[in-house]
Amino acid sequence: MRIGLITPEEREKAFKTPKKPDVIEKQKLNVRYHVEDYEVGSRPRRFLEAFAVILKHTNYRFALEHFIRMSAKCARCAVQCPVYLATGDKCDIPCHRSELLLSVYRRHFTMGGMFRGRLFGNGYLTDDEIEEMAESFWNCTACRRCTLECPAGIDHALLTHLGRFILSEIGIAPRALVVSTREQLEGATGNTSALPVPALQDTLEFLEEDIFDDKGVEVKFPLDVERSEYLFTPAVSDFLMEAETLMGIAAVFKATGGSWTISTNYYDAINYGLFYNDRILERVIRKLYAEAERLKTDSILIGECGHASRTARYFVPIHCGGSKAKPVYNIMEYTHKMLEEGKLKLDPNVVTETVTYHDPCNIARQGWLVDKPREIVRAFCKNYVEMKPNKTENLCCGGGGGSVSIDEIRPYRTTVGGRAKADQIRETGAKYVIAPCANCKKQLRELLEDQEVDCEVIGLHDLIYKAIIFNDKDINKPKPDKED
Ligand code: SF4
Ligand code: SF4
């Protein structure tokens, strides 16, 4: 992978701060994202206190102890990082970013560091270092590409995650994420888009009518059906933005006779905790799981969303019962299973345009969902082309790690973070790029617009919806009378 450096003009655009000088002065923090109002005094002391508490109550210390011993400073990680390759700035070398936090750990939480600090009386954490971390940790998309290369097994995205966690504990976290999560956990609607139940119900009725108009098939979005096999929970933004993805999923369930339900009590799989705070992550996971328990479903099925699938898949067992917890699947696993069992039929003559597939980092990097989506696509798309690199070595869309939700850094995301991805997509010449993730869809649409790439971003189930073949018995039923 080779990425050209951004021009001075692009650099100015990408790093321009959208915040007013008086806001920066008031918050005493020169970062490009807005933060909530918070106490600005004694930040170094509060950072170290938060760090100490986290070390006491988690097992991060084991990873940190390993990392401070291992780094060879070989810089192999640098050549894998799309951010560094675009900026050429040494501050964006993955191990340089990680060192910001590791040096604090070394100085304040190891015997040798504390001894040297007392002996020489220097090295206490400063406000400037906190500001550097607050800026740097949100320049990383947490795509984990750099971990593929590191011979020492250092996970820079984990260190970015920990750094953001500590910062958020002292009030430094992007307002966009904090406000949404507050609504999800404490607000009246209980979801990150503040979508009320009547609006959800209206939307789903509207989609049912659309499917009937399109396909002549009566398809239902079942609500609050106890003892269903799957509790289906997408990113709530799909109800507002991704109608065709949801219609495709409902169509798959109809054609395959699957047992599923959507809860009207909790219908948001988004978990921004993954991006800034482990305590938030745990609360959101518990909320999702409680809904599966309440409706007595066999399992949890997450929609087309990378981070939501990853958090539910890996943290439900950790926080909700270990190996006895209900299993978690991504919707593409269900669809693939139905295809394999011959229950889902797709017309190979409908989608004739060139199609490519974007691997969302959160489901692809560790090799969880890489081949199954491709097998589905190849089953009905004649002109499928791969981007290179792909699968576990894919390039991030540029909006990973929650950065896509921060609108004020869009120029950074589309000029720096997603630059290589835009080139990759352009080179395929594809008409459609499939992005089975709510965050990737938003970022890729903005990226392709800003980088002037002529390609449409679409969900996997949007395409399936075009090509699905229903059973004869389901087609051409009379249109249901809404009064009945
Ligand atoms: S690849 Fe690993 S060992 Fe080499 S510089 Fe990067 S973090 Fe250090
Ligand atoms: S996680 Fe991705 S963006 Fe962050 S340092 Fe590694 S390669 Fe770069």
XYZ file of C-alpha atoms and ligand atoms in Angstrom:
500
model
C 0.000 0.000 0.000
C 1.353 3.409 -0.945
C -0.419 6.586 -0.050
C 0.705 9.995 -1.241
C 1.202 12.734 1.307
C -1.511 15.328 1.605
C -0.742 18.733 0.119
C -0.202 21.810 2.324
C -3.680 23.026 1.301
C -5.257 19.703 2.274
C -3.366 19.766 5.540
C -4.707 23.185 6.396
C -8.252 22.085 5.593
C -7.966 18.789 7.482
C -6.543 20.254 10.682
C -8.431 23.515 10.813
C -10.221 23.813 14.122
C -13.945 24.579 13.854
C -14.084 25.815 17.441
C -14.276 29.456 18.340
C -11.221 30.912 20.141
C -13.311 31.814 23.200
C -14.426 28.160 23.529
C -10.815 26.990 23.354
C -9.824 29.582 25.923
C -12.684 28.685 28.246
C -12.036 24.955 28.044
C -8.256 25.403 27.993
C -8.061 22.615 25.449
C -7.033 23.112 21.846
C -8.579 20.057 20.198
C -10.802 19.997 17.104
C -13.811 18.293 18.650
C -16.222 19.858 21.099
C -16.253 18.521 24.626
C -18.868 18.835 27.317
C -18.458 21.523 29.943
C -16.178 20.202 32.621
C -13.780 21.228 35.345
C -10.584 22.488 33.718
C -8.403 22.704 36.817
C -5.993 20.074 38.172
C -6.207 17.972 35.046
C -2.857 16.179 35.548
C -3.772 15.124 39.081
C -7.257 14.011 38.041
C -5.872 12.118 35.027
C -3.461 10.191 37.235
C -6.183 9.449 39.790
C -8.473 8.113 37.055
C -5.600 6.075 35.604
C -4.890 4.595 39.041
C -8.524 3.611 39.592
C -8.752 1.990 36.164
C -5.563 0.025 36.792
C -6.935 -1.159 40.121
C -10.284 -2.391 38.776
C -9.327 -3.781 35.369
C -6.636 -5.975 33.850
C -5.112 -3.264 31.652
C -1.955 -3.429 33.752
C -0.998 -6.795 32.274
C -1.104 -5.369 28.750
C 0.780 -2.215 29.776
C 3.514 -4.220 31.506
C 3.952 -6.247 28.338
C 3.947 -3.230 26.059
C 6.513 -1.177 28.007
C 8.969 -4.056 27.800
C 8.431 -5.037 24.197
C 8.555 -2.048 21.868
C 11.514 -2.420 19.506
C 10.988 1.016 17.916
C 11.381 -0.668 14.527
C 8.593 1.462 12.986
C 7.106 -1.425 11.016
C 3.745 -0.274 12.333
C 4.189 3.065 10.550
C 3.932 1.602 7.072
C 0.574 0.034 7.902
C -1.080 3.162 9.269
C -3.184 5.047 6.702
C -3.107 8.149 8.887
C 0.684 8.313 9.060
C 1.042 7.522 5.360
C -1.220 10.463 4.549
C 0.306 13.010 6.925
C 3.926 11.839 7.108
C 3.916 13.382 10.572
C 5.940 11.506 13.185
C 3.223 12.245 15.732
C 0.998 9.899 13.713
C 3.368 6.926 13.866
C 1.386 4.371 15.892
C 4.113 3.669 18.426
C 4.705 7.403 18.918
C 1.022 7.835 19.810
C 1.111 4.856 22.157
C 4.235 6.172 23.825
C 2.262 9.219 25.004
C 0.361 6.948 27.367
C 3.070 4.387 28.019
C 5.438 7.100 29.239
C 2.826 8.246 31.783
C 2.414 4.669 32.940
C 6.161 4.129 33.159
C 6.762 7.343 35.121
C 3.841 7.150 37.539
C 2.889 3.492 37.907
C 6.126 1.499 37.843
C 8.631 1.278 40.686
C 11.543 2.391 38.514
C 9.641 5.375 37.134
C 8.469 6.544 40.554
C 11.964 6.136 41.984
C 13.588 8.121 39.173
C 10.898 10.789 39.414
C 11.504 11.280 43.123
C 15.260 11.187 42.715
C 15.413 13.744 39.914
C 12.215 15.621 40.763
C 10.986 15.875 37.212
C 8.630 14.264 34.733
C 5.287 15.066 36.383
C 2.391 14.989 33.918
C 1.548 18.396 32.421
C -1.511 20.048 30.873
C 0.334 20.175 27.541
C 0.801 16.406 27.552
C -2.885 15.909 28.300
C -3.787 18.202 25.418
C -1.465 16.248 23.103
C -3.113 12.975 24.118
C -6.602 14.455 23.735
C -5.791 15.460 20.163
C -3.737 12.438 19.148
C -6.039 9.696 20.457
C -8.889 11.055 18.313
C -6.688 11.230 15.200
C -6.414 7.432 15.302
C -9.347 5.529 13.801
C -8.687 2.511 16.038
C -8.660 0.378 12.888
C -5.995 -1.931 14.342
C -4.203 -2.296 11.036
C -0.886 -1.510 12.718
C -1.252 -4.545 14.995
C -0.980 -6.822 11.957
C 2.625 -5.847 11.515
C 4.051 -5.354 14.988
C 6.442 -8.220 15.797
C 6.098 -7.428 19.493
C 2.317 -7.826 19.539
C 1.639 -4.265 20.609
C -1.993 -3.247 20.195
C -2.001 0.494 19.529
C -5.763 0.672 19.217
C -6.058 -0.804 22.705
C -3.763 1.932 24.016
C -5.780 4.554 22.140
C -8.907 3.057 23.693
C -7.403 3.153 27.186
C -6.163 6.711 26.688
C -9.631 7.860 25.623
C -11.166 5.993 28.583
C -8.942 7.839 31.075
C -9.537 11.189 29.372
C -13.297 10.677 29.390
C -13.167 9.995 33.117
C -11.933 13.576 33.594
C -14.507 15.015 31.182
C -12.544 15.061 27.944
C -14.596 13.195 25.355
C -16.278 14.324 22.125
C -19.597 15.950 22.923
C -21.265 14.210 19.957
C -20.684 10.802 21.528
C -21.396 11.821 25.105
C -24.736 13.503 24.334
C -25.987 10.558 22.253
C -24.994 8.042 24.877
C -26.630 10.059 27.645
C -29.908 9.915 25.707
C -29.446 6.183 25.196
C -28.832 5.420 28.871
C -30.800 8.105 30.683
C -33.018 9.922 28.170
C -36.739 9.573 27.485
C -36.292 7.722 24.182
C -33.507 5.394 25.332
C -31.588 5.487 22.072
C -28.752 7.457 20.513
C -30.892 9.012 17.749
C -33.651 10.087 20.185
C -36.164 8.205 18.016
C -39.447 7.839 19.937
C -41.530 4.637 19.805
C -44.422 6.095 17.715
C -41.916 7.225 15.077
C -40.363 3.757 15.065
C -43.765 2.129 14.589
C -44.724 4.584 11.810
C -41.440 3.924 10.042
C -41.858 0.170 10.129
C -45.475 0.363 8.883
C -44.280 2.568 6.078
C -41.568 0.067 5.159
C -44.086 -2.798 5.192
C -46.250 -0.878 2.713
C -43.228 -0.125 0.540
C -42.264 -3.794 0.391
C -45.802 -4.726 -0.595
C -45.834 -2.078 -3.310
C -42.428 -3.249 -4.601
C -42.779 -6.993 -4.364
C -46.471 -7.793 -3.824
C -45.571 -9.648 -0.644
C -46.931 -9.018 2.827
C -43.848 -8.688 5.035
C -44.075 -7.809 8.731
C -41.614 -6.286 11.178
C -42.709 -8.280 14.241
C -42.732 -6.196 17.422
C -42.300 -7.495 20.971
C -42.936 -11.139 20.135
C -41.871 -13.187 23.138
C -39.857 -16.399 22.732
C -38.732 -15.556 19.205
C -35.494 -17.111 18.113
C -33.772 -13.782 17.461
C -33.996 -10.367 19.090
C -33.063 -8.233 16.104
C -31.384 -4.954 17.009
C -29.796 -2.697 14.405
C -28.027 0.615 14.877
C -31.030 2.842 15.582
C -29.917 5.216 12.831
C -30.890 2.507 10.319
C -34.567 3.249 11.091
C -33.934 6.828 9.939
C -31.324 6.387 7.211
C -31.186 2.831 5.862
C -34.702 1.857 4.852
C -33.562 -0.542 2.132
C -31.215 -2.384 4.450
C -34.103 -3.036 6.852
C -36.460 -3.975 4.025
C -33.891 -6.463 2.757
C -33.521 -8.006 6.207
C -37.293 -8.287 6.678
C -37.543 -9.830 3.214
C -34.905 -12.438 4.091
C -36.820 -13.392 7.227
C -40.045 -13.622 5.242
C -38.528 -15.801 2.542
C -36.815 -18.102 5.036
C -39.570 -18.274 7.651
C -37.258 -17.062 10.436
C -38.512 -16.338 13.952
C -37.492 -12.813 14.926
C -38.671 -9.741 16.753
C -37.795 -6.112 17.287
C -38.302 -4.692 20.765
C -40.163 -1.405 21.173
C -38.619 -1.110 24.622
C -35.036 -1.009 23.374
C -34.065 -0.919 19.713
C -30.558 0.501 19.456
C -27.424 -1.647 19.100
C -25.053 1.325 18.956
C -22.439 1.146 21.692
C -20.252 4.240 21.724
C -18.671 2.916 24.901
C -16.294 0.987 22.643
C -14.961 4.313 21.468
C -14.465 6.205 24.690
C -15.351 4.507 27.963
C -15.508 0.907 29.226
C -18.062 1.715 31.929
C -20.432 3.059 29.269
C -19.761 0.017 27.092
C -20.777 -2.304 29.932
C -23.988 -0.382 30.689
C -25.087 -0.475 27.053
C -24.335 -4.195 26.791
C -26.357 -4.918 29.915
C -29.276 -2.893 28.554
C -29.284 -4.864 25.311
C -29.040 -8.176 27.110
C -31.821 -7.301 29.554
C -34.133 -6.864 26.566
C -33.285 -10.311 25.232
C -34.014 -11.708 28.696
C -37.306 -9.796 28.973
C -38.543 -11.064 25.615
C -37.074 -14.523 26.304
C -35.442 -14.734 22.890
C -32.924 -17.503 22.191
C -30.271 -15.158 20.875
C -29.360 -11.629 19.853
C -29.018 -10.669 16.211
C -27.263 -7.419 15.395
C -27.954 -5.600 12.125
C -25.466 -4.317 9.590
C -23.181 -2.583 12.059
C -19.537 -3.410 12.722
C -18.870 -1.911 16.132
C -22.295 -2.901 17.506
C -21.731 -6.490 16.403
C -18.243 -6.603 17.848
C -19.231 -5.148 21.205
C -22.236 -7.437 21.593
C -20.405 -10.527 20.385
C -17.369 -10.106 22.632
C -18.763 -8.301 25.672
C -22.095 -10.062 26.212
C -20.250 -13.158 27.480
C -17.982 -10.986 29.637
C -20.742 -8.974 31.319
C -23.832 -11.172 31.035
C -23.192 -14.715 32.132
C -20.037 -16.064 30.543
C -20.408 -19.205 28.442
C -24.073 -19.486 29.490
C -24.979 -16.105 27.953
C -27.293 -16.009 24.950
C -25.319 -16.179 21.707
C -24.864 -13.082 19.555
C -24.831 -13.097 15.765
C -24.482 -10.589 12.988
C -27.306 -10.521 10.434
C -24.925 -11.625 7.679
C -24.350 -14.885 9.557
C -28.081 -15.572 9.514
C -28.390 -14.733 5.820
C -25.369 -16.863 4.950
C -26.799 -19.814 6.879
C -30.100 -19.528 5.031
C -28.291 -19.402 1.709
C -26.216 -22.458 2.608
C -29.310 -24.394 3.648
C -31.037 -23.517 0.383
C -33.790 -21.519 2.091
C -32.810 -18.212 0.499
C -32.916 -17.778 -3.248
C -31.392 -14.816 -5.065
C -31.770 -13.965 -8.733
C -28.306 -13.718 -10.366
C -29.656 -11.640 -13.243
C -30.806 -8.583 -11.308
C -27.592 -6.924 -10.105
C -25.436 -6.741 -13.216
C -23.359 -3.695 -12.275
C -19.825 -3.949 -10.872
C -19.891 -4.424 -7.114
C -17.133 -4.274 -4.525
C -17.133 -4.996 -0.796
C -15.740 -2.902 2.055
C -14.681 -4.861 5.150
C -15.692 -3.013 8.321
C -12.655 -3.190 10.635
C -14.664 -4.290 13.666
C -15.910 -7.511 12.075
C -13.068 -8.228 9.651
C -9.758 -7.417 11.334
C -9.723 -10.477 13.575
C -11.106 -12.685 10.803
C -14.636 -13.093 12.177
C -16.691 -12.070 9.114
C -14.660 -11.977 5.923
C -15.620 -14.918 3.706
C -19.325 -15.270 4.502
C -20.318 -11.821 3.173
C -18.322 -12.526 -0.008
C -20.016 -15.871 -0.500
C -23.390 -14.141 -0.250
C -22.390 -11.440 -2.724
C -20.878 -13.903 -5.202
C -24.076 -15.955 -5.086
C -25.959 -13.271 -6.988
C -23.620 -10.510 -8.197
C -21.980 -11.426 -11.496
C -19.490 -8.604 -11.554
C -17.795 -8.715 -8.194
C -14.369 -7.134 -7.775
C -12.093 -7.030 -4.736
C -10.316 -4.008 -3.364
C -6.683 -4.577 -2.463
C -5.737 -5.082 0.333
C -8.858 -6.664 1.769
C -10.287 -9.013 4.440
C -8.180 -8.923 7.626
C -5.784 -6.477 5.989
C -8.495 -4.098 4.814
C -8.154 -0.344 4.966
C -10.399 1.536 7.359
C -13.094 3.767 5.833
C -11.493 6.601 7.771
C -14.356 7.050 10.218
C -13.471 4.267 12.626
C -13.204 4.468 16.377
C -16.284 6.695 16.653
C -14.728 9.530 14.683
C -17.485 9.298 12.047
C -19.980 10.628 14.594
C -17.964 13.800 15.123
C -19.200 16.056 12.338
C -16.724 18.849 13.075
C -13.790 16.634 12.017
C -15.292 15.590 8.661
C -12.488 17.354 6.702
C -9.921 15.317 8.655
C -11.820 12.070 8.120
C -12.213 12.528 4.377
C -8.809 14.076 3.678
C -6.556 12.030 5.953
C -8.226 8.975 7.539
C -10.177 7.837 4.477
C -7.842 8.997 1.742
C -6.520 5.508 0.888
C -9.995 3.993 0.984
C -11.271 6.516 -1.545
C -8.421 5.590 -3.908
C -9.113 1.885 -3.423
C -12.771 2.284 -4.330
C -11.986 4.519 -7.286
C -9.580 1.903 -8.678
C -12.264 -0.813 -8.709
C -14.483 1.257 -11.000
C -17.438 -0.253 -9.134
C -20.956 1.128 -9.363
C -21.746 -0.099 -5.834
C -19.567 -0.422 -2.748
C -21.213 -2.645 -0.165
C -20.624 -1.424 3.380
C -22.434 -3.611 5.912
C -22.034 -1.115 8.749
C -23.992 2.003 9.725
C -20.825 3.960 10.548
C -18.949 2.912 7.412
C -21.958 3.849 5.269
C -22.051 7.395 6.655
C -18.297 7.877 6.392
C -18.018 6.390 2.902
C -20.819 8.593 1.580
C -19.074 11.693 2.925
C -15.681 10.435 1.764
C -16.758 9.654 -1.781
C -18.519 12.991 -2.030
C -15.507 14.955 -0.756
C -13.007 12.933 -2.835
C -15.280 13.016 -5.890
C -15.500 9.266 -6.436
C -18.474 8.158 -8.525
C -19.727 5.127 -6.618
C -22.863 4.415 -4.592
C -22.573 3.200 -0.999
C -25.081 0.479 -0.221
C -25.807 -2.173 2.402
C -25.538 -5.888 1.665
C -29.238 -6.391 2.356
C -30.127 -3.455 0.090
C -28.716 -5.472 -2.789
C -30.312 -8.675 -1.553
C -33.640 -6.843 -1.516
C -33.269 -6.178 -5.229
C -32.559 -9.824 -6.068
C -34.571 -11.833 -3.545
C -36.924 -14.495 -4.894
C -39.978 -15.039 -2.723
C -41.904 -18.272 -2.525
C -44.794 -18.386 -5.003
C -47.335 -18.761 -2.215
C -46.298 -15.393 -0.743
C -46.590 -13.322 -3.922
C -49.509 -11.268 -5.203
C -51.601 -11.359 -2.123
C -54.229 -8.617 -2.045
C -52.983 -5.446 -0.395
C -53.875 -5.580 3.305
C -56.644 -3.211 4.351
C -55.212 -0.881 7.013
C -58.632 -0.576 8.690
C -58.718 -4.339 9.472
S 5.993 -2.312 14.963
Fe 5.802 -2.761 17.155
S 7.890 -2.921 17.894
Fe 8.021 -1.923 15.875
S 7.951 0.286 16.377
Fe 5.859 -0.307 16.008
S 5.088 -0.819 18.057
Fe 7.305 -0.775 18.223
S -5.236 1.821 14.754
Fe -5.247 2.417 12.566
S -5.227 4.676 12.576
Fe -4.657 4.009 14.644
S -2.440 3.928 14.640
Fe -3.110 1.878 14.075
S -3.215 1.848 11.831
Fe -3.087 4.016 12.482
